[in-house]
mmCIF file of C-alpha atoms and ligand atoms in Angstrom:
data_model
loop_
_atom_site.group_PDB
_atom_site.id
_atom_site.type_symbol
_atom_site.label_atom_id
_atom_site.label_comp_id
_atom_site.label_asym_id
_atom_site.label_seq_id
_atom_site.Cartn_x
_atom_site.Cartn_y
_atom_site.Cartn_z
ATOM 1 C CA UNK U 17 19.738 3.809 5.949
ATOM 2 C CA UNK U 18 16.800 1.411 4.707
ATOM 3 C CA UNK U 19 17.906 -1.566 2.519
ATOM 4 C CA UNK U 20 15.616 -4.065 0.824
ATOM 5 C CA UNK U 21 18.491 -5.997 1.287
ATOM 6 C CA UNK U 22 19.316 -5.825 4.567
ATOM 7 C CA UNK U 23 16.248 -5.511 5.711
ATOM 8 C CA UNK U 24 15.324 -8.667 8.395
ATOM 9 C CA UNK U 25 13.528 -11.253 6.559
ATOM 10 C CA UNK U 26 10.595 -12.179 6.746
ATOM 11 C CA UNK U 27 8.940 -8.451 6.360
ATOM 12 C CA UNK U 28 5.370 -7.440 6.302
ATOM 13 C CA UNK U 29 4.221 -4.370 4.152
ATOM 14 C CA UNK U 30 1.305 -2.297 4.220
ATOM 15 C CA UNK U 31 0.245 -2.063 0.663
ATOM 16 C CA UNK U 32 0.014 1.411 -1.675
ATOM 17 C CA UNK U 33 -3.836 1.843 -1.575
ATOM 18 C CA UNK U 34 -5.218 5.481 -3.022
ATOM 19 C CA UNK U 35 -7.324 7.657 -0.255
ATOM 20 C CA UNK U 36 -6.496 4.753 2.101
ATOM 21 C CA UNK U 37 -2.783 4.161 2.914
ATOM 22 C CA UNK U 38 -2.670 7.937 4.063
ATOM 23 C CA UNK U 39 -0.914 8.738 6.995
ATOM 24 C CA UNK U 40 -4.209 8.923 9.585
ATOM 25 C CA UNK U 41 -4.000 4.352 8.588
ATOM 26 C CA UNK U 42 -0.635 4.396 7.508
ATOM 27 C CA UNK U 43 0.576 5.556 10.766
ATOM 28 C CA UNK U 44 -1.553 2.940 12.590
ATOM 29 C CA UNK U 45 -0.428 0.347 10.695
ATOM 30 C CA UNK U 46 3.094 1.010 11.424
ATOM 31 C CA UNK U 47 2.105 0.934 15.073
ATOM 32 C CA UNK U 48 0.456 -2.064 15.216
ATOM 33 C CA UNK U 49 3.946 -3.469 13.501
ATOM 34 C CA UNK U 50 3.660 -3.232 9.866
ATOM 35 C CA UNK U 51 7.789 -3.182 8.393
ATOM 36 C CA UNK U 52 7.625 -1.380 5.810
ATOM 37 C CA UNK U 53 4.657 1.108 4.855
ATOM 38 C CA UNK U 54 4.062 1.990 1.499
ATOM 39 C CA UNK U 55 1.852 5.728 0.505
ATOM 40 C CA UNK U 56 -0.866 5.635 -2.011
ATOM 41 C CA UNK U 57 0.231 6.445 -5.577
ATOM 42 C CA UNK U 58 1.179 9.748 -6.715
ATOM 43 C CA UNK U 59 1.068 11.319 -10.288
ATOM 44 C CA UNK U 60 4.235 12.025 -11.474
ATOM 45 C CA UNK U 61 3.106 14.984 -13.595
ATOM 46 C CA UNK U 62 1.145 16.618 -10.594
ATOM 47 C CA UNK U 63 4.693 16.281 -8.360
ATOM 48 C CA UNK U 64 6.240 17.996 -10.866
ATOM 49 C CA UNK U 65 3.480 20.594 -11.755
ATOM 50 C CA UNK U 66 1.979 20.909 -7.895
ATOM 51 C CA UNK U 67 3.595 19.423 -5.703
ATOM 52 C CA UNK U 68 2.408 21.843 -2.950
ATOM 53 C CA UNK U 69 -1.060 20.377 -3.832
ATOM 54 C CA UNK U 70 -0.184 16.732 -4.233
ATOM 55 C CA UNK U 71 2.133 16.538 -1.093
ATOM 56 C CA UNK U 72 -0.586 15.633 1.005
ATOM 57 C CA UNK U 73 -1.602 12.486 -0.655
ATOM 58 C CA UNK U 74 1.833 11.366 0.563
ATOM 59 C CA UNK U 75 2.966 13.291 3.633
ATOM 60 C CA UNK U 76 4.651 11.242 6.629
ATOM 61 C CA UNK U 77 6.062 11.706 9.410
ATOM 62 C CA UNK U 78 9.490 10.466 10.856
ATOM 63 C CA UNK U 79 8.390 8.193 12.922
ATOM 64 C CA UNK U 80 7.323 5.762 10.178
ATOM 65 C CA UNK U 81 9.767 5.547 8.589
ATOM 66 C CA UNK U 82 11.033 3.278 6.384
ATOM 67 C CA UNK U 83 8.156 4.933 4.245
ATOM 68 C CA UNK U 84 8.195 4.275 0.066
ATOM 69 C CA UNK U 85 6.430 6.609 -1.630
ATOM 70 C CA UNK U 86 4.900 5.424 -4.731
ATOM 71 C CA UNK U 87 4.367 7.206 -8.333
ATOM 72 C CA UNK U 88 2.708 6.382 -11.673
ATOM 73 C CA UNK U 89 3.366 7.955 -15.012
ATOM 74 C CA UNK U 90 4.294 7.503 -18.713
ATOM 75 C CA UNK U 91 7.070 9.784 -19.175
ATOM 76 C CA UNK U 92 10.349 8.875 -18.307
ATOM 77 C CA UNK U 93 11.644 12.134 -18.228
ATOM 78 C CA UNK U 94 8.689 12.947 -16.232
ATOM 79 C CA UNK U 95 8.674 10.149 -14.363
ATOM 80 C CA UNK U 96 13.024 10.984 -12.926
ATOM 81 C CA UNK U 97 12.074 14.379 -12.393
ATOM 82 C CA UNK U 98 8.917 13.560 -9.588
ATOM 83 C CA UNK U 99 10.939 11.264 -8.343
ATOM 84 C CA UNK U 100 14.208 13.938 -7.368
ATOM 85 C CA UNK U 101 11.701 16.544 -6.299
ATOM 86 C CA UNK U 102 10.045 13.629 -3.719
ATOM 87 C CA UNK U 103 13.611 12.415 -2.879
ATOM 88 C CA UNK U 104 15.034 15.934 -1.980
ATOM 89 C CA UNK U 105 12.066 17.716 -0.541
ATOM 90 C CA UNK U 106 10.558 13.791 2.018
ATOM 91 C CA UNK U 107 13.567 11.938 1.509
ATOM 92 C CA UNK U 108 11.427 8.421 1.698
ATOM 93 C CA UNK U 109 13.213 5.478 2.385
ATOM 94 C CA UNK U 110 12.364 4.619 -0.945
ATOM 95 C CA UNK U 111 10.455 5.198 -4.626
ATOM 96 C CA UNK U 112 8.287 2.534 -5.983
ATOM 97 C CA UNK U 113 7.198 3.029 -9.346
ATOM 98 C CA UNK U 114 3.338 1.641 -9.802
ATOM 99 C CA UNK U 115 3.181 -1.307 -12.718
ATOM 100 C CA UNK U 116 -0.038 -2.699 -11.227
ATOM 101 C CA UNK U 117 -3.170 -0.122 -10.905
ATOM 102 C CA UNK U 118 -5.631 -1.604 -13.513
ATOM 103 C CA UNK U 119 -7.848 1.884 -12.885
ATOM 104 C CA UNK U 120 -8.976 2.712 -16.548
ATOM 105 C CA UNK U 121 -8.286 6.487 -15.650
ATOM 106 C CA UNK U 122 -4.715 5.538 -15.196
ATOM 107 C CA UNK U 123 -4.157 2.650 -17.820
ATOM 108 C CA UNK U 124 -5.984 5.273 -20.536
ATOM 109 C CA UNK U 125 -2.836 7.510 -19.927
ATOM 110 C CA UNK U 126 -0.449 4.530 -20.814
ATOM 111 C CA UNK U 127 0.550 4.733 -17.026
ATOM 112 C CA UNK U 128 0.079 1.973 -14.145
ATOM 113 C CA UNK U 129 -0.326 -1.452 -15.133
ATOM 114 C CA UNK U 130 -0.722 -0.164 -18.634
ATOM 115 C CA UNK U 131 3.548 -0.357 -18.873
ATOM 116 C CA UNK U 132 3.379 -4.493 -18.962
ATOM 117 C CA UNK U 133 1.623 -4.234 -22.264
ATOM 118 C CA UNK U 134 4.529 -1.638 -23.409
ATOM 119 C CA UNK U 135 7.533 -3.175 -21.577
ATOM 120 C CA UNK U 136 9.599 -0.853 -23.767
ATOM 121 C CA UNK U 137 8.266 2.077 -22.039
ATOM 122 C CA UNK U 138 8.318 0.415 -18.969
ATOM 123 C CA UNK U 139 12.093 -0.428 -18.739
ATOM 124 C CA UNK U 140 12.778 2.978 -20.475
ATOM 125 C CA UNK U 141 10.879 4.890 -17.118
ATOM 126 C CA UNK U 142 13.085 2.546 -14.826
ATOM 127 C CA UNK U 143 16.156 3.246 -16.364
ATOM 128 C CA UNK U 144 15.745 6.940 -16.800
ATOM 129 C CA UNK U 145 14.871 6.939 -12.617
ATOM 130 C CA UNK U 146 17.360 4.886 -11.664
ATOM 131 C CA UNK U 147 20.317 6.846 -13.808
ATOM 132 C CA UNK U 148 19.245 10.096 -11.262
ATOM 133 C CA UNK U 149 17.739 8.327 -8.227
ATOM 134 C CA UNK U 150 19.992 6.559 -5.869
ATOM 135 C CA UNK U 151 17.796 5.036 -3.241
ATOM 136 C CA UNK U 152 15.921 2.376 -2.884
ATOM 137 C CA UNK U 153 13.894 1.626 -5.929
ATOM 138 C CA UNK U 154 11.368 -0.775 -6.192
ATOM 139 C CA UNK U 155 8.501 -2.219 -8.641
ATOM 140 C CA UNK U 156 4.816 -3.184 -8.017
ATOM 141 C CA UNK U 157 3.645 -5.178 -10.690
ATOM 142 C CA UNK U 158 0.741 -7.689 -11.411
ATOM 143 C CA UNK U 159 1.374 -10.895 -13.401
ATOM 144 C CA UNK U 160 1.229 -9.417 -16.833
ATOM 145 C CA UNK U 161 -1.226 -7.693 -18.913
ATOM 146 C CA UNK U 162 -3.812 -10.516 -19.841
ATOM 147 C CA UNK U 163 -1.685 -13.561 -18.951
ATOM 148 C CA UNK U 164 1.401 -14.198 -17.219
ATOM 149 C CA UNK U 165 4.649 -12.855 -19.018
ATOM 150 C CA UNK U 166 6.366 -10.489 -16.649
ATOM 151 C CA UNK U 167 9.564 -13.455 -16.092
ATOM 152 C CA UNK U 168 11.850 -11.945 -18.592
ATOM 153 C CA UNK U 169 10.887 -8.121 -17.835
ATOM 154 C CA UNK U 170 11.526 -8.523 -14.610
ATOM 155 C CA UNK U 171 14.856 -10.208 -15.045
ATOM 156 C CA UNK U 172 15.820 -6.934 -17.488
ATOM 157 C CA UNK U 173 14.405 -5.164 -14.134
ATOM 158 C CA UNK U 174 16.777 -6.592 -12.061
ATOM 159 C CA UNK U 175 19.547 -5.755 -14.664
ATOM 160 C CA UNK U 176 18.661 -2.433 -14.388
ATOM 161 C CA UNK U 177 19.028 -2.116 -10.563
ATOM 162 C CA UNK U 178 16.052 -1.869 -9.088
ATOM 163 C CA UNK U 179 15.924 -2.907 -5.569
ATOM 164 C CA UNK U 180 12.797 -5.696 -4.560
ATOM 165 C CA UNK U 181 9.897 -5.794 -5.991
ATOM 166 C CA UNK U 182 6.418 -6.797 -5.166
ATOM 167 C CA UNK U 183 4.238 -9.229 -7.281
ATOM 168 C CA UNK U 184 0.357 -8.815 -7.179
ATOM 169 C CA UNK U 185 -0.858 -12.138 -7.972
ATOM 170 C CA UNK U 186 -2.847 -11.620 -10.752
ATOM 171 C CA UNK U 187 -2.976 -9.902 -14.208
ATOM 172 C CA UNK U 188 -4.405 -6.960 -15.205
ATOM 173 C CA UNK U 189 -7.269 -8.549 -17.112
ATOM 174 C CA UNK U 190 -8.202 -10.090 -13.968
ATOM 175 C CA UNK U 191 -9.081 -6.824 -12.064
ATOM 176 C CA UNK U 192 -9.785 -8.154 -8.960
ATOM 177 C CA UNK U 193 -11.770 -11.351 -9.950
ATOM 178 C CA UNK U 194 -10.434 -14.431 -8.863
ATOM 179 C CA UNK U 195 -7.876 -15.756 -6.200
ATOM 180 C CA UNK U 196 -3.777 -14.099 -6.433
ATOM 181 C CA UNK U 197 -1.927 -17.038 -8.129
ATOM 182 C CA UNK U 198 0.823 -17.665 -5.457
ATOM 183 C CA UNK U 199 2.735 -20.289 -7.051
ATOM 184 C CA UNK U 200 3.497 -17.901 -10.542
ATOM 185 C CA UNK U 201 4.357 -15.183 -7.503
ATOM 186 C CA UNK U 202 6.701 -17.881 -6.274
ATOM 187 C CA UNK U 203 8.454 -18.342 -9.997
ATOM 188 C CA UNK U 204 9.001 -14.558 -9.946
ATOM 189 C CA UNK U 205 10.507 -14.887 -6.461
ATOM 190 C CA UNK U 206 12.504 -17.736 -7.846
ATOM 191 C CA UNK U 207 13.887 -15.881 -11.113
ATOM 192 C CA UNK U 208 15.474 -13.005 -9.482
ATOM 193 C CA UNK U 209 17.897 -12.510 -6.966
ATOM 194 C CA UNK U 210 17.009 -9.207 -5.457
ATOM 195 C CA UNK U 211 14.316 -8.906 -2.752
ATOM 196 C CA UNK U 212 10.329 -10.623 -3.943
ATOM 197 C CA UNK U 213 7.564 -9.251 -1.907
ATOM 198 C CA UNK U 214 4.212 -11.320 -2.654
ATOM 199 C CA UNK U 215 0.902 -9.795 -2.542
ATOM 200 C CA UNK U 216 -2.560 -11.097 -2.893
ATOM 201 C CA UNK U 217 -5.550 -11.395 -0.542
ATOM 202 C CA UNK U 218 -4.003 -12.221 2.563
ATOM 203 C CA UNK U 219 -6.597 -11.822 5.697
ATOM 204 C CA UNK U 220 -4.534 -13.539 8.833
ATOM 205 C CA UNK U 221 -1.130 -14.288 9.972
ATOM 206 C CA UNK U 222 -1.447 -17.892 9.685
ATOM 207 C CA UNK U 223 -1.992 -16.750 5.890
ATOM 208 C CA UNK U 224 0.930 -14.775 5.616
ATOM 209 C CA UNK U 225 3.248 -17.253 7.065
ATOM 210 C CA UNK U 226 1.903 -20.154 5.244
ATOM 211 C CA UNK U 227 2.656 -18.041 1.878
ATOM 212 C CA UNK U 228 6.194 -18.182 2.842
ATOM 213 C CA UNK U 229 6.796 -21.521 3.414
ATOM 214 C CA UNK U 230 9.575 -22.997 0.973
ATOM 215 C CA UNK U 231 9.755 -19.931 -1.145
ATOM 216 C CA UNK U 232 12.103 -17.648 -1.787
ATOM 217 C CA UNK U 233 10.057 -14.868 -1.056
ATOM 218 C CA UNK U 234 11.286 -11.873 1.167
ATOM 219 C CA UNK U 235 7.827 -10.528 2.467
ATOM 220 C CA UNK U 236 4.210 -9.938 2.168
ATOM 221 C CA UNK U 237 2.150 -7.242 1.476
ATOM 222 C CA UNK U 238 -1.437 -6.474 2.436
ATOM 223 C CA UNK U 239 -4.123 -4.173 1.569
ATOM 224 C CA UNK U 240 -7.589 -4.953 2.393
ATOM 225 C CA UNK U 241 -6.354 -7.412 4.782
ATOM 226 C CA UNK U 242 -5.469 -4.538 6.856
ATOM 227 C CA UNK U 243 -8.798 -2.516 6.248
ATOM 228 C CA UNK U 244 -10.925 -2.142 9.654
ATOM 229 C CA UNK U 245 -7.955 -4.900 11.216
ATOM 230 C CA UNK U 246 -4.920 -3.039 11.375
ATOM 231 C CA UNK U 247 -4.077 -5.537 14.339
ATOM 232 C CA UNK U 248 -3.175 -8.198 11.322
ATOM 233 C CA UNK U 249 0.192 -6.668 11.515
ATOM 234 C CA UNK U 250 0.294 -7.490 15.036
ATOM 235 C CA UNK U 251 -1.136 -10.765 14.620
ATOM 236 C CA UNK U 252 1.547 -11.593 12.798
ATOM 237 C CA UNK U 253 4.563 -10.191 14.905
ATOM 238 C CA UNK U 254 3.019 -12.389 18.217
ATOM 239 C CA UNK U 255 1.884 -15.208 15.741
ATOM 240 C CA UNK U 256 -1.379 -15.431 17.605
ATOM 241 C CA UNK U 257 -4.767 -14.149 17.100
ATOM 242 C CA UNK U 258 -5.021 -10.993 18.722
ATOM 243 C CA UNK U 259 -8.441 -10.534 20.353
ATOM 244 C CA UNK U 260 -9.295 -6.852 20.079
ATOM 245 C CA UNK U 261 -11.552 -5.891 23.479
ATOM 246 C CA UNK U 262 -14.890 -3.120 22.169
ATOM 247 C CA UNK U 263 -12.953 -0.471 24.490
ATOM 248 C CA UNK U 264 -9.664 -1.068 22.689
ATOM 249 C CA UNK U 265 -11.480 -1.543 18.999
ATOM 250 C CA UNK U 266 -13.396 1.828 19.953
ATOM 251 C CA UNK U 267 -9.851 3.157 20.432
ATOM 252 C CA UNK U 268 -8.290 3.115 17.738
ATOM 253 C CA UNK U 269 -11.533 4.236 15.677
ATOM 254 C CA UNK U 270 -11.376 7.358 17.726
ATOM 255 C CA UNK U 271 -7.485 7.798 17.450
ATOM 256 C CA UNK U 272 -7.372 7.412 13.699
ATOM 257 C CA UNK U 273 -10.599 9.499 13.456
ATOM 258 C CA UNK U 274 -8.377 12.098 15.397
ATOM 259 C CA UNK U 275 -5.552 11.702 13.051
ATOM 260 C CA UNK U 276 -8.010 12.352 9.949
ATOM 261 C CA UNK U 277 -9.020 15.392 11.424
ATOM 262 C CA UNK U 278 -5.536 16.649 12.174
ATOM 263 C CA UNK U 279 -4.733 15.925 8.084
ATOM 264 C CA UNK U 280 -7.666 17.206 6.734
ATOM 265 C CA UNK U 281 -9.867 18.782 9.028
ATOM 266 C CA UNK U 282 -12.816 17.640 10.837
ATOM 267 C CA UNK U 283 -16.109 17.776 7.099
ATOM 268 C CA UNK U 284 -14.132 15.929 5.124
ATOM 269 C CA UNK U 285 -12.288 13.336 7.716
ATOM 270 C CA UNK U 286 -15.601 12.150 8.815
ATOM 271 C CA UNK U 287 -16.935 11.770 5.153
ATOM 272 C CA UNK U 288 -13.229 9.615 4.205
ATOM 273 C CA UNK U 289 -13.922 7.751 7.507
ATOM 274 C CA UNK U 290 -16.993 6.776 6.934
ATOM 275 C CA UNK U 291 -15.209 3.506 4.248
ATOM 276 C CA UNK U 292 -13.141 2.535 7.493
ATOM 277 C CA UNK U 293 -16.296 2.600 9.422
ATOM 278 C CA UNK U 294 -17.968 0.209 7.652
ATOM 279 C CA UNK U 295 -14.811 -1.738 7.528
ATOM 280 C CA UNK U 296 -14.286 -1.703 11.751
ATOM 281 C CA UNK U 297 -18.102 -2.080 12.323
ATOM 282 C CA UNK U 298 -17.809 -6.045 11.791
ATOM 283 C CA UNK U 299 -17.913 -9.431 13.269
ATOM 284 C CA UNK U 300 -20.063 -8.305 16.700
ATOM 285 C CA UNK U 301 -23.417 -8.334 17.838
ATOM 286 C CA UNK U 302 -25.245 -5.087 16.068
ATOM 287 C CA UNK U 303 -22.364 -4.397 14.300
ATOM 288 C CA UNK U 304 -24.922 -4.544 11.064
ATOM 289 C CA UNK U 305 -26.737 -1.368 12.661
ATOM 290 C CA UNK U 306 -23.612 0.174 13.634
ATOM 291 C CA UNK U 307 -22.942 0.252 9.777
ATOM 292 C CA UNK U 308 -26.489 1.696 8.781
ATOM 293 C CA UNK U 309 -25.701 4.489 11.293
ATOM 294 C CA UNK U 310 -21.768 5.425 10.696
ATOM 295 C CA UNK U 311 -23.202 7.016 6.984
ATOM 296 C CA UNK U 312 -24.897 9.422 9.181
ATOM 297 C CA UNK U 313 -21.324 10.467 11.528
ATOM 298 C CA UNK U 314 -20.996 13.785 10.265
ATOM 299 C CA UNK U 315 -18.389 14.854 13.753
ATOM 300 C CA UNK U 316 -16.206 13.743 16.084
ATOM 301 C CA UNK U 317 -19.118 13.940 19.020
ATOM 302 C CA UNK U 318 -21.367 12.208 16.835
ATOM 303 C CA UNK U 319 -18.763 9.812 16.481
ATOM 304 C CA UNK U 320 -18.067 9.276 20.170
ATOM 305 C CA UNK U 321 -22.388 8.956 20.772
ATOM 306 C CA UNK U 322 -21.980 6.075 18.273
ATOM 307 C CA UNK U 323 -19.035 4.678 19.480
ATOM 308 C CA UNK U 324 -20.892 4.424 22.931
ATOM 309 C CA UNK U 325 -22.820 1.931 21.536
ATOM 310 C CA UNK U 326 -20.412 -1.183 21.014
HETATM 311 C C1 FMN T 19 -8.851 0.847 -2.368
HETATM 312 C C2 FMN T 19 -7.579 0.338 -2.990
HETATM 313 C C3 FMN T 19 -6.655 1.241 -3.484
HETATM 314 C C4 FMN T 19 -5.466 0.776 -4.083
HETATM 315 N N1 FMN T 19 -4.527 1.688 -4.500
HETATM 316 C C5 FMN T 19 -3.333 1.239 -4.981
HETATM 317 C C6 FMN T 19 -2.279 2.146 -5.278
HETATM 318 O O1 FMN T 19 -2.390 3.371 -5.094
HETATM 319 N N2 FMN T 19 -1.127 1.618 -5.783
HETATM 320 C C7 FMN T 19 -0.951 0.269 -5.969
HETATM 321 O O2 FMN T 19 0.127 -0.159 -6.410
HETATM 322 N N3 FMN T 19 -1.920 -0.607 -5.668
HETATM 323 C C8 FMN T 19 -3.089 -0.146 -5.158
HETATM 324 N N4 FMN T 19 -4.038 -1.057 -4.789
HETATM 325 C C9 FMN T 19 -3.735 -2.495 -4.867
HETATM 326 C C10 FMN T 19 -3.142 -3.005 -3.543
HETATM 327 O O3 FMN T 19 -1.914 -2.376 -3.244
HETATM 328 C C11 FMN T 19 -2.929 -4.524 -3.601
HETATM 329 O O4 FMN T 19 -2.015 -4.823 -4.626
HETATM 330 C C12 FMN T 19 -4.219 -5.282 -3.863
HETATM 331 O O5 FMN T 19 -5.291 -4.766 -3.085
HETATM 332 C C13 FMN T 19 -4.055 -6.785 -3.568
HETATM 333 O O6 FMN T 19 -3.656 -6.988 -2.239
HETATM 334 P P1 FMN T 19 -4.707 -7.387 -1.072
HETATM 335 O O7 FMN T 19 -5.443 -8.593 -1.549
HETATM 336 O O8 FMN T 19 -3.855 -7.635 0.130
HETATM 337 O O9 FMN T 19 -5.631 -6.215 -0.911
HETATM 338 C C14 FMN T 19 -5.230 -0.608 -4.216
HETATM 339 C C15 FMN T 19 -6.184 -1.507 -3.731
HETATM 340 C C16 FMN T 19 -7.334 -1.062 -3.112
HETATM 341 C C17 FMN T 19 -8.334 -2.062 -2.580
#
């Protein structure tokens, strides 16, 4: 059975990230050594209402496991009834409940990062899932709405039993402007005694490892780190630079390409690929042109013509 807690230390996550941390990456991630992996977010009212519909967003497989499946909402009635129906019907390793997505479309329905400027609500959702939901719960909150004030809530957090939680370092205000703040993550880390994951614009292992240093965090988490370089996972696990050869970086393109297809079928797998693409097609002579022609992929042969050409 998973445990934050018992979980070796130091961990590295792959971070929640909507249309992106879907299994085709997810999985991928995982394999290249990523701990923990975490699914996009999830409306709580569309589990409840759809949940045939809304499963995909955060299907897994076994094999990836320990897998935390996160959801956003405003209701905490809602909110403990998504939660059972993911529980009983994926039984994730755990539920993380999404205090950071500064999206307007989410904040204008009082949910995501909206909750740290009603920390009444906020601490009313958590209790209401953790009086029906046993497992593993976590939090993944920014710094605070417009400034940093999340010490206290997440001390009444703790009190109510979650299980880790991760700290984006920034607030809301700041969107993604600006550098994480590490050293308020670290004061977070320091004020708690359950599990602190950081998270904030780490690119390499030496990164990652430097962020831990004299802290009392428990992990880190990365998102766009990870986009087009899944390898940073493995980076870290060797502590080395891992030089990725054209055949192998060709690969994995075509494997995860593969994977989209499986999960959504081939029109609109090429059309989500087309963001890793861009993301893969870096760093190597005519790379740039390699960019200007992956808009134009439109199948998996047309893929393999192009992939020809690293
Ligand atoms: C495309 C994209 C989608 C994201 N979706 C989510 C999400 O569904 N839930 C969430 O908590 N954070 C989401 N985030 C935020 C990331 O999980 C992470 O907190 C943020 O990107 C900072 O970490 P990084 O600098 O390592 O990317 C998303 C970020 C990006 C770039």
């Amino acid at each position: 059975m998973f445990s934050w807690k018992k979980i070796k230390k130091p961990f590295f996550v792959l971070a929640p990230m909507a249309d992106i941390s879907t299994w085709p990456f997810r999985s991928i991630c995982k394999e290249m050594g990523a701990d923990v992996v975490f699914t996009p977010m999830v409306s709580s009212d569309a589990i409840c209402h759809n949940f045939k519909k809304t499963k995909e967003i955060i299907f897994f497989k076994k094999a990836e496991q320990p897998v935390i499946v996160q959801v956003f909402g405003y209701d905490p009635k809602i909110m403990s009834e998504a939660v059972s129906i993911i529980d009983k019907k994926l039984k994730p390793a755990g539920i993380d409940i999404n205090m950071g997505c500064p999206a307007v479309k989410i904040t204008g329905n009082e949910s995501g990062s909206a909750l740290l400027r009603d920390k009444k609500r906020a601490l009313e959702i958590v209790k209401a899932v953790r009086k029906t939901y046993s497992g593993q719960l976590s939090v993944k909150l920014r710094l605070g709405w417009s400034q940093f004030d999340t010490l206290d809530f997440i001390k009444d957090l703790e009190k109510l039993k979650v299980d880790a939680l991760t700290i984006h370092g920034r607030t809301v205000k700041q969107g993604f402007t600006g550098q994480a703040d590490w050293s308020k993550i670290n004061q977070v880390a320091k004020a708690v005694n359950i599990p602190v994951i950081g998270n904030g614009d780490i690119v390499s292992w030496e990164q990652a490892y430097e962020k831990l240093k004299n802290t009392n965090l428990s992990g880190i988490m990365i998102g766009r780190g990870a986009l087009g370089n899944p390898w940073i996972f493995k980076a870290i696990k060797k502590k080395k630079n891992i030089k990725v050869s054209k055949k192998e970086l060709a690969k994995i393109i075509k494997e995860q390409t593969k994977r989209y297809i499986l999960y959504t079928g081939e029109k609109r797998a090429m059309l989500e690929m087309r963001k890793h693409y861009a993301k893969y097609f870096r760093g190597f002579e005519g790379a740039q042109e390699l960019r200007q022609k992956a808009v134009l992929i439109n199948s998996l042969k047309s893929l393999e013509k192009i992939l020809k050409m690293i």
